[in-house]
XYZ file of C-alpha atoms in Angstrom:
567
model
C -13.103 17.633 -94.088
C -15.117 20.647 -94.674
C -16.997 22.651 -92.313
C -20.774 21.658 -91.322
C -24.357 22.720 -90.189
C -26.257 21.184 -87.863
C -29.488 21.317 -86.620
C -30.803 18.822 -83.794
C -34.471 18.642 -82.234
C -35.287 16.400 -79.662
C -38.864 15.410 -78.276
C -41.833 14.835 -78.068
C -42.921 17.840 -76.002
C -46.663 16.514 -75.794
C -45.568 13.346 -73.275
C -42.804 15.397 -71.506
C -44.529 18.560 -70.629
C -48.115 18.764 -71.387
C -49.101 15.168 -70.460
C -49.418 16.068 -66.569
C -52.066 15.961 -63.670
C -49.999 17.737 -60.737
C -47.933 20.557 -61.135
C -44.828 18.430 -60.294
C -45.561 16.512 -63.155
C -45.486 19.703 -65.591
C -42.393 21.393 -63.804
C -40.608 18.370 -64.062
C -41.366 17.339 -67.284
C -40.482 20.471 -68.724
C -36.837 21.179 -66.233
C -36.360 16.977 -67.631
C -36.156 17.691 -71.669
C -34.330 21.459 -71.068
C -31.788 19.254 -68.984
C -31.554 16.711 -71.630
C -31.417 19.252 -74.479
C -28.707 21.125 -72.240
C -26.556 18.281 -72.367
C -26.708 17.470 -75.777
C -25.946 20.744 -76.590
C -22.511 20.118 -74.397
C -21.841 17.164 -75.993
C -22.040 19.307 -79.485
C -19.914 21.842 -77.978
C -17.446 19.156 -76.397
C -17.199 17.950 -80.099
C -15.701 20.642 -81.313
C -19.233 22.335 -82.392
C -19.461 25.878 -82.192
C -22.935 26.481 -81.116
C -25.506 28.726 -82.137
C -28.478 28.154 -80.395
C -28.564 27.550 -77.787
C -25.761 30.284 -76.373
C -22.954 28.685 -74.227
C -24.393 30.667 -71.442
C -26.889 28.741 -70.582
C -24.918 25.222 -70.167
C -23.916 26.360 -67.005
C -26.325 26.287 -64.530
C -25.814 27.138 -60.930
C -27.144 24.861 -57.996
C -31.139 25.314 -57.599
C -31.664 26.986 -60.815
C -33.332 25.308 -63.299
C -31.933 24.797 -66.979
C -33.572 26.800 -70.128
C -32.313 25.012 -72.794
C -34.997 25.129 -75.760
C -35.585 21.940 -77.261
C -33.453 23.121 -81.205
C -30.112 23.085 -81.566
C -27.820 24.885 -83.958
C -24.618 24.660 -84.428
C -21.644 24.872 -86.445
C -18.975 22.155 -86.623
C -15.897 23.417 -88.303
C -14.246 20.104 -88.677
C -14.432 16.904 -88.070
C -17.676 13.735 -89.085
C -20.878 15.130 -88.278
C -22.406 11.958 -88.204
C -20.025 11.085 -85.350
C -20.786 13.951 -82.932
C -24.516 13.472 -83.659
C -24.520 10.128 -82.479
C -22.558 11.026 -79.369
C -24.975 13.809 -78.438
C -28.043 10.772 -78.624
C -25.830 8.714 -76.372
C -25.564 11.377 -73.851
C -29.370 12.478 -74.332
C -30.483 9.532 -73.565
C -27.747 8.920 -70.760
C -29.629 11.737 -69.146
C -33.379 10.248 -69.225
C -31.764 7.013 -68.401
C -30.064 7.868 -65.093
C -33.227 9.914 -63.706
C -34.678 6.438 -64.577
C -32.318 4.358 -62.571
C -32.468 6.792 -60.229
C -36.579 6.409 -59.815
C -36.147 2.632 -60.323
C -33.819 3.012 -57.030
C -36.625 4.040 -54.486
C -39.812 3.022 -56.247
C -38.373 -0.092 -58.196
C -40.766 -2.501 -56.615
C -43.862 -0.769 -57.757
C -42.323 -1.396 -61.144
C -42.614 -3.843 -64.124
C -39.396 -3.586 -65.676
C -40.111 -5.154 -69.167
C -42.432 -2.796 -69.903
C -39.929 0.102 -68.185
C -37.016 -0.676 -69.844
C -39.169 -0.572 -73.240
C -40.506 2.334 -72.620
C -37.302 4.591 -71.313
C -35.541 3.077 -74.936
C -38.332 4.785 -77.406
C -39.053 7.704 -75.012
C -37.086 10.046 -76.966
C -37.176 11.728 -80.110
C -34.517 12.622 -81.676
C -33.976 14.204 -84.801
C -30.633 15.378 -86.431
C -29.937 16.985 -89.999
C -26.632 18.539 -91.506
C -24.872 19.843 -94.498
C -22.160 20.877 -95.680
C -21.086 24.911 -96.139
C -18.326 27.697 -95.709
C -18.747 31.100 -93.875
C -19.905 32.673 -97.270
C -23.109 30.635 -97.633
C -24.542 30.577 -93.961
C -28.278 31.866 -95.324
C -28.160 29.001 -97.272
C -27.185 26.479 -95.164
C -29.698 26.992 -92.425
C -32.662 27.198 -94.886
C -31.717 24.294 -96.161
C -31.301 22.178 -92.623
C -34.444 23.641 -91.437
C -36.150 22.224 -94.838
C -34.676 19.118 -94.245
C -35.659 18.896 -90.208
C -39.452 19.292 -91.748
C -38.630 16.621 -93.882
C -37.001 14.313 -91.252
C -39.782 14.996 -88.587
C -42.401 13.701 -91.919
C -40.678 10.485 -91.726
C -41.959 8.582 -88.688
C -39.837 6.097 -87.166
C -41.586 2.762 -86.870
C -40.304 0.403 -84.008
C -40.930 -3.164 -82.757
C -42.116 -2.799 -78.965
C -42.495 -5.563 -76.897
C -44.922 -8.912 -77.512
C -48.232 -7.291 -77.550
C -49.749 -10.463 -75.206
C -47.540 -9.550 -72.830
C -48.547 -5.540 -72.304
C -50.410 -4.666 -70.137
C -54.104 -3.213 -70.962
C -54.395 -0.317 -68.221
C -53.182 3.594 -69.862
C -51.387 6.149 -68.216
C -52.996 8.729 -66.773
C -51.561 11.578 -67.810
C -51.408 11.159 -71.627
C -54.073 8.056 -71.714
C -52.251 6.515 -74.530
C -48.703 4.707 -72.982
C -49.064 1.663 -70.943
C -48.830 1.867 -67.170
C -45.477 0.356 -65.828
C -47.150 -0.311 -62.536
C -47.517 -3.500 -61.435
C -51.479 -4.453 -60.552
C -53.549 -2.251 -58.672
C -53.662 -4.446 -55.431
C -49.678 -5.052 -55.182
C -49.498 -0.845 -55.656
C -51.892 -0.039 -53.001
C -49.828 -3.083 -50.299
C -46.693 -1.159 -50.941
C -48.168 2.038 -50.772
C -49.317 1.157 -47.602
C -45.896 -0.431 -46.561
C -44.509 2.780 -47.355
C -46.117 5.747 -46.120
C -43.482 8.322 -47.720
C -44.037 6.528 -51.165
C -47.732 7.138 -50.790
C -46.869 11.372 -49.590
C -43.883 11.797 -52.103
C -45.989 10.087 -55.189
C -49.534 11.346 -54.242
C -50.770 8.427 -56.560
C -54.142 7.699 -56.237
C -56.026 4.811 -56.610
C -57.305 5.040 -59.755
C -54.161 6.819 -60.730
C -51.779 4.473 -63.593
C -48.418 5.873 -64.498
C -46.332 5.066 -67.998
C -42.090 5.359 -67.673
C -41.647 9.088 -67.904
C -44.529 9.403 -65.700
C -43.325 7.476 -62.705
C -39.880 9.548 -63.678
C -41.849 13.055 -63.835
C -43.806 12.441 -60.212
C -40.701 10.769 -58.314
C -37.619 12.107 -60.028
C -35.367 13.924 -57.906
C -32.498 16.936 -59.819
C -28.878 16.689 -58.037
C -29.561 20.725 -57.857
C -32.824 19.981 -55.852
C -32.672 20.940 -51.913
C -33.976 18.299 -49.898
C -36.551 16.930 -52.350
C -38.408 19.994 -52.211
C -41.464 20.243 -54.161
C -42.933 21.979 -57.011
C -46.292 24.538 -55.226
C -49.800 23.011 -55.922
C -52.330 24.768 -57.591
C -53.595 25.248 -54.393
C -50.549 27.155 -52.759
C -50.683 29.764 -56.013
C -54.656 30.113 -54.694
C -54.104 30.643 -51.205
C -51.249 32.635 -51.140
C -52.784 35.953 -51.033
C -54.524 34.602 -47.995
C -51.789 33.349 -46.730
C -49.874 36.796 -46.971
C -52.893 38.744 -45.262
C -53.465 36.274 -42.320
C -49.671 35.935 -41.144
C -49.553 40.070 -41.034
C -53.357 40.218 -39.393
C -53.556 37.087 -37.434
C -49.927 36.449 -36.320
C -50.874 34.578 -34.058
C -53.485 32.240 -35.288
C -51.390 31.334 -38.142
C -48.037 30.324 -36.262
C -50.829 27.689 -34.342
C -52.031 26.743 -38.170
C -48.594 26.223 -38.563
C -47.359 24.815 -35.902
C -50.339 21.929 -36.195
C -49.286 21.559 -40.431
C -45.981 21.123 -39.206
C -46.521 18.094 -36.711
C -48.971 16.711 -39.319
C -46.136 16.194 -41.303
C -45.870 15.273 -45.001
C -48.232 18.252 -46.162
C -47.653 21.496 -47.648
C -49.479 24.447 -45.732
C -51.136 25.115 -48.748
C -53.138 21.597 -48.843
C -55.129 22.574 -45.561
C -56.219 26.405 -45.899
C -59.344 25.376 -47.838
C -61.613 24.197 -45.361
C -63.727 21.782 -47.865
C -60.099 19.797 -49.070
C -59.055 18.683 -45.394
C -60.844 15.739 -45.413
C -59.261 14.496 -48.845
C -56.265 15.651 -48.105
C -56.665 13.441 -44.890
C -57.943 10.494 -46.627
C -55.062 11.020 -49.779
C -52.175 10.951 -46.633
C -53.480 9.183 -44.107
C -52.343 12.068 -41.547
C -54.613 12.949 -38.185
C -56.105 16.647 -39.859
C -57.762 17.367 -36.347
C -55.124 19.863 -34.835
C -54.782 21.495 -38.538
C -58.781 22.187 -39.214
C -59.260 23.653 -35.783
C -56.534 26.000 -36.139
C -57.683 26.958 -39.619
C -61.971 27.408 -38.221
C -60.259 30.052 -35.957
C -58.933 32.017 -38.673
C -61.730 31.412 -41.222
C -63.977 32.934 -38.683
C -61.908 35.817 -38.140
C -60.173 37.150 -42.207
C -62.871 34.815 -44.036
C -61.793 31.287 -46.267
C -59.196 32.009 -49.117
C -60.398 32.927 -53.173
C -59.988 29.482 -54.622
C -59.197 30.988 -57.778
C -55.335 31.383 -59.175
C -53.634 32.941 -63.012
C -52.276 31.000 -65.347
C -49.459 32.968 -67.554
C -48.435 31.930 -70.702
C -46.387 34.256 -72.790
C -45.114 33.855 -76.843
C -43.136 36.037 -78.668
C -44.354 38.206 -81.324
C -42.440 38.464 -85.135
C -39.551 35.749 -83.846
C -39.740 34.361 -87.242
C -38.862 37.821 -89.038
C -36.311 38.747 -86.322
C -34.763 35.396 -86.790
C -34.802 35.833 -90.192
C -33.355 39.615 -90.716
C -29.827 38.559 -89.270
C -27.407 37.217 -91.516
C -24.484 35.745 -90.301
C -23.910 32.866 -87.167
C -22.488 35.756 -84.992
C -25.731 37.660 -84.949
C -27.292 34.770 -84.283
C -25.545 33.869 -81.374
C -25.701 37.805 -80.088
C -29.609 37.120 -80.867
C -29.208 33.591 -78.574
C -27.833 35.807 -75.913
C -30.343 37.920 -75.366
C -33.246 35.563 -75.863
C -31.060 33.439 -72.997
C -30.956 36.857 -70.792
C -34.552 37.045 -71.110
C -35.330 33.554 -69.485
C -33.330 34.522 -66.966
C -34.837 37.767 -66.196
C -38.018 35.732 -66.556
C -37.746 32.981 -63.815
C -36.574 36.284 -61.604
C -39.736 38.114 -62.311
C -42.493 35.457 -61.819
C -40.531 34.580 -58.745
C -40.412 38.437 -57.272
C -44.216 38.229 -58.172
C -44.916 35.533 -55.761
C -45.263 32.913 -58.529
C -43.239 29.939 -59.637
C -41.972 29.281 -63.769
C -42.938 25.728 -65.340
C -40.507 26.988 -68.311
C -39.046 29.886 -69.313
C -37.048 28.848 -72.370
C -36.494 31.501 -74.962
C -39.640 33.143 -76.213
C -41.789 30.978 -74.107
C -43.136 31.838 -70.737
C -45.595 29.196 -68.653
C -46.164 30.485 -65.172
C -48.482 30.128 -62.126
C -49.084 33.466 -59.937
C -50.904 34.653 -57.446
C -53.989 36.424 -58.510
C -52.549 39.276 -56.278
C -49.446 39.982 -58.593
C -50.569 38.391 -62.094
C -50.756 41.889 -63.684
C -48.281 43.786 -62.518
C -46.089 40.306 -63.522
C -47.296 40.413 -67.211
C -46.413 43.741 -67.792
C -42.665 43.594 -66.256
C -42.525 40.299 -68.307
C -43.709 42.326 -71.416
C -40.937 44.730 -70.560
C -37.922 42.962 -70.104
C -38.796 41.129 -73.330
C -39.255 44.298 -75.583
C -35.632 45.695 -74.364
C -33.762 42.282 -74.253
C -32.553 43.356 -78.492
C -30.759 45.873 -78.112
C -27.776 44.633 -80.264
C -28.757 41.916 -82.996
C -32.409 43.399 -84.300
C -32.341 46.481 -85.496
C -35.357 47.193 -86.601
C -39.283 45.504 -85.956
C -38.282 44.556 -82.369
C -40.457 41.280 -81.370
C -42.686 41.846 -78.626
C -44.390 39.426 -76.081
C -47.857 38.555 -75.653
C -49.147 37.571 -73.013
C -52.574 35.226 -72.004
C -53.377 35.448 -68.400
C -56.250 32.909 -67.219
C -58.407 32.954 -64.150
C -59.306 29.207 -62.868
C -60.838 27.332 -60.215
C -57.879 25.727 -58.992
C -59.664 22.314 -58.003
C -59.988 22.341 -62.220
C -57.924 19.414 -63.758
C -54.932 20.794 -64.448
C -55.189 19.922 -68.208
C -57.928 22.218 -68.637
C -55.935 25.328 -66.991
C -53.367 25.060 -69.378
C -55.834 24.838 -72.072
C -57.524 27.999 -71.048
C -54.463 29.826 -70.998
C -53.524 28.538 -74.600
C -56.506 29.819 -75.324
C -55.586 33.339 -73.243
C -52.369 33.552 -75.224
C -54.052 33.312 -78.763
C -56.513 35.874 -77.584
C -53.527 38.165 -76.561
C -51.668 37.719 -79.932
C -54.916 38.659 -81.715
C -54.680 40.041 -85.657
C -51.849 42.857 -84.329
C -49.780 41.181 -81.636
C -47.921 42.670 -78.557
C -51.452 42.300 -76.435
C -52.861 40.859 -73.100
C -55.384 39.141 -72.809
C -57.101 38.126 -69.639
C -59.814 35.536 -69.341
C -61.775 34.310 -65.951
C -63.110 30.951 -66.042
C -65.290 30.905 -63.273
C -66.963 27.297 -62.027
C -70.721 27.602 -63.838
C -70.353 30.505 -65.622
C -69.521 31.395 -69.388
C -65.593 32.602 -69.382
C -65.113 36.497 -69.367
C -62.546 37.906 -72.033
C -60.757 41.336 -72.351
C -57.385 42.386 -74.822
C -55.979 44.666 -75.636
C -52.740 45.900 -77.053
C -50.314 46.948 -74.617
C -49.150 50.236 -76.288
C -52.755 50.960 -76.526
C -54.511 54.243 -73.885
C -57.757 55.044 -72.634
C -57.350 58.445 -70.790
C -53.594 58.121 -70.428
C -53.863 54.472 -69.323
C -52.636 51.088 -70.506
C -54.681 48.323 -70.172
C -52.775 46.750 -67.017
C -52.952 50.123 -65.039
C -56.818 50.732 -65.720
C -57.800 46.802 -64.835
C -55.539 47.684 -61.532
C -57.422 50.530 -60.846
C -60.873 48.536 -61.817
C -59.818 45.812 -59.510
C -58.946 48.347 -56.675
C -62.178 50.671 -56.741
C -64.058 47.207 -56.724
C -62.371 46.090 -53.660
C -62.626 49.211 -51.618
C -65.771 49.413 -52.554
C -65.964 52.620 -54.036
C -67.819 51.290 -57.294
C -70.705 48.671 -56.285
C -70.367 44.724 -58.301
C -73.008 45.443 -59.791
C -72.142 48.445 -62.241
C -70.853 46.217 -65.092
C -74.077 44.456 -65.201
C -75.918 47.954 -65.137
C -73.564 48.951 -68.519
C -74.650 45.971 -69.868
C -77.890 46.560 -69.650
C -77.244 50.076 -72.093
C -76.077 48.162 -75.073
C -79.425 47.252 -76.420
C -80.480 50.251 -76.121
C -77.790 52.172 -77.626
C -77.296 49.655 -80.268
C -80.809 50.487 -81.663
C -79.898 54.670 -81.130
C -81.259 56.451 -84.140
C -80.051 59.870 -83.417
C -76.280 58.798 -84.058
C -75.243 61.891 -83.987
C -75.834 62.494 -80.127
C -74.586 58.876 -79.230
C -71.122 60.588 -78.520
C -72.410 62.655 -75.811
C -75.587 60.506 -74.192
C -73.639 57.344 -73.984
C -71.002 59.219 -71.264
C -73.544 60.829 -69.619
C -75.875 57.414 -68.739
C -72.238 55.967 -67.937
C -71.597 59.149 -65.049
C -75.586 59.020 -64.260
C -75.256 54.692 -63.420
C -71.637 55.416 -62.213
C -72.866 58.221 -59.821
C -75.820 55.238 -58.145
C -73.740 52.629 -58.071
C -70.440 54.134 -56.316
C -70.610 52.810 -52.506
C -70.717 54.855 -49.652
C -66.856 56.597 -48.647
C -66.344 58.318 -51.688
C -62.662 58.686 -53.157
C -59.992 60.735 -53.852
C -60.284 63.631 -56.085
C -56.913 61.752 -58.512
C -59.119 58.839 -58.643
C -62.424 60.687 -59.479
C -60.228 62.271 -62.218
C -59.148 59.459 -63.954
C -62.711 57.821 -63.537
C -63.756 61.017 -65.531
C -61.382 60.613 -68.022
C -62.036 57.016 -68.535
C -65.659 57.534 -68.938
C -65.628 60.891 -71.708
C -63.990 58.016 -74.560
C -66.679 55.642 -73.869
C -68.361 57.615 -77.425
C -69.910 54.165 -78.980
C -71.603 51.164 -78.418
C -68.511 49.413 -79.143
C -66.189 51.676 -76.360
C -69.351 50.456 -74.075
C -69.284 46.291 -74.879
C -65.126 46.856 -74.082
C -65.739 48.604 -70.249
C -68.084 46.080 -69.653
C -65.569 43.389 -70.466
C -62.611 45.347 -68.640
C -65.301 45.347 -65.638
C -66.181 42.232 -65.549
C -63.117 40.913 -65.800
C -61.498 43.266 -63.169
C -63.910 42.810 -60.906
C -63.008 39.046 -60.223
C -59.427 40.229 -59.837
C -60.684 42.519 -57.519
C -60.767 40.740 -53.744
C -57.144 39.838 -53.959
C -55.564 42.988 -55.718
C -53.924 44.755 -53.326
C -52.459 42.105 -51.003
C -48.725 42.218 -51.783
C -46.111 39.063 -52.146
């Protein structure tokens, strides 16, 4: 039997990642279809396939490490019926969904109605396979030609009978408002839910809340590598913990009593009780006496202030992964190439964690983090970093670079709408040129704030991460007043009508030092500082260098109260 291609892509993403409402939901939507991919992969492998993407590497995961496992598979079967091994690798994909399933059904089974579970676990998964034949001289060939035919394949929508339509149930899901909720009715929920208290803290389901199959699985599932059921942060711990960090080092104290009254609370994260105005729905949510916990936490309000409720979003894409992809030639590159792209989402999960923040993937080209506001920056730019010398060995020439989209939310915004801003952070950062960052705060009220710029790019011997650091710092200590942006502002009109163009060059710095020199607090700074302020301010030569400080400004400014408090 002659030797084979064959390329395998499972799904959909939309329902097993995006379609969340709690963190936990999105981390464990997106750890669920790496783990399934990762063990189809192994059943390829097992098969006698010779993979290609993704590398072996990465089917062996270590305990409390989460698989990244991107959702294509490539490999190369040498002998044997391809039809065969792709039919196996189904099986054990579905296995996989199937016994985190049985597993849910286990502890929350009576919340359940199966008919509608059972349907829904069957047609969860979509899985698409493609092959053909070739020999080692041909490989170009072969993988154009699968990758035509998974377009083609993915064009030809699988239509299949679900249950008697009389018998479904009306109610949605919540999270992607389109699958049927597998709950039973709203009044046998809530009795059990009250029958079990540790349902009611482990599911956070809320009254109005309705939950489809993968769902129930995504809020409730529990990974063999997880310790003790821990839990994917909140939105709320990536908020606070810059608060968190500066109270235990100035108010020792205080916050081992803030602690110590969390603690005997029980069922509740730390993070869930640091914003004074969320105790009493956390209270009502858990049903736990908050008394102990918000009289601990007025104490330290009083004394450091309430935390910024505002967090970053990170989402990171390669640039030029097609034309890398592309340029190598044979399966061996492309397995070098699968290497390093593995190495990378390793490095990655390391980096967001050193940073203070937690990875919701990290799978190849693809980065989806929550940070700290704190750390968001410096993150982006080791991220950026590691990426750009991860191909060392299989692209030798146009080396991709990553782009990165950092967004500034509220975190009480729904959770759907964070991830949307940073999609819309990471298009921004990829621009017309690539290799950028972009950062954009979305402030409750106000119109968002947007700055990018290429990372390679200098103003005064600065990249665009080290001058919004120093922006964010000045701001901070004060030395520059909060309202200096808003004074530049107020210069564009009036340069933007300038007749004299040629003396633009020299009055636009000058106004900048003249509103620079008012609006710089009381304390002064250091004479490196004053420097690089100087430096900074002699390029801003045009109307345009002046609309692109303002933006850097503005945006620094809200990064600004948090900057220098280290994870």
């Amino acid at each position: 039997m002659s030797a084979h291609l064959i390329n395998i892509s499972i799904g959909p993403v939309q329902p097993f990642i995006a379609a969340a409402r709690r963190t936990r939901d999105l981390w464990f939507g997106s750890r669920l279809l790496s783990e399934i991919c990762m063990e189809t992969a192994r059943s390829v492998k097992d098969s006698g396939g010779e993979l290609i993407f993704p590398q072996e590497d990465s089917l062996n995961v270590s305990d409390g490490v989460d698989p990244n496992v991107a959702n294509v598979i490539l490999a190369e079967l040498p002998d044997g019926d391809p039809a065969k091994v792709v039919s196996q690798a189904r099986e054990k994909a579905l296995s996989v969904l199937k016994d985190y399933g049985d597993q849910v059904l286990g502890e929350y089974g009576e919340l359940v109605n199966r008919d509608l579970w059972d349907d829904q676990i069957e047609q969860a998964l979509e899985f698409f396979a493609v092959w053909v034949p070739y020999g080692s001289e041909d490989y170009l060939v072969a993988r154009d030609k699968v990758g035509r035919l998974m377009g083609a394949r993915k064009n030809c929508r699988d239509f299949v009978q679900l249950a008697d339509p009389e018998s479904r149930q009306i109610e949605k899901s919540s999270l992607d408002g389109r699958s049927e909720s597998v709950l039973k009715d709203r009044e046998s929920v809530e009795e059990l839910l009250e029958r079990n208290p540790m349902w009611k803290l482990r599911l956070r389901l809320k009254s109005t809340e309705a939950l489809d199959a993968l769902g129930l699985i995504k809020r409730g599932g529990n990974p063999s590598v997880m310790r003790a059921k821990d839990e994917f942060p909140s939105v709320e711990h990536f908020a606070a913990k810059p608060w968190m960090d500066r109270v235990e080092k100035e108010a020792p104290e205080e916050f081992r009593r803030l602690k110590k009254a969390q603690g005997e609370a029980g069922g509740i994260s730390l993070s869930d009780v640091v914003f004074p105005f969320r105790i009493a729905q956390v209270q009502e949510e858990t049903g736990r006496d908050l008394n102990a916990v918000k009289m601990a936490l007025n104490g330290l309000v009083k004394r450091i202030g309430e935390p910024d409720p505002y967090l970053a979003v990170l989402k990171a894409d390669g640039d030029k992964m097609g034309a890398a992809i592309s340029s190598i030639k044979t399966p061996e590159g492309h397995r070098t190439f699968s290497s390093e792209l593995a190495s990378f989402a390793t490095k990655a999960h390391g980096i967001v964690g050193k940073h203070g923040g937690k990875c919701i993937y990290a799978g190849g080209d693809d980065v989806l983090a929550f940070l700290p506001l704190n750390s968001c920056l410096e993150c982006a730019r080791e991220l950026a970093d590691a990426f750009n010398g991860s191909f060392v060995k299989s692209v030798v020439s146009d080396t991709p670079t990553l782009s990165v989209g950092i967004a500034v939310g509220h975190f009480l915004e729904p959770l759907e709408d964070l991830l949307k801003f940073a999609d819309e952070a990471e298009a921004k950062a990829k621009g017309t040129d690539r290799n950028g960052l972009a950062v954009v705060v979305r402030s409750r009220g106000n119109a968002p704030i947007g700055f990018r710029k290429r990372w390679d790019s200098t103003v005064a011997d600065l990249t665009v991460d080290k001058r919004l650091r120093l922006w964010a710092r000045l701001f901070d200590e004060e030395v520059i007043s909060s309202r200096f942006p808003y004074e530049l502002r107020s210069m564009e009109g009036f340069y933007g009508n300038w007749k004299d163009q040629s003396s633009i060059k020299e009055a636009i710095p000058a106004d900048v030092f003249s509103v620079l020199g008012k609006k710089r607090s009381v304390g002064g700074d250091s004479k490196e500082v004053a420097d690089e302020l100087k430096a900074i301010v002699e390029t801003i030569t045009s109307v345009e260098n002046l609309k692109e400080l303002v933006s850097e400004l503005l945006v620094a400014r809200h990064l600004g109260p948090v900057m220098e408090v280290k994870s």
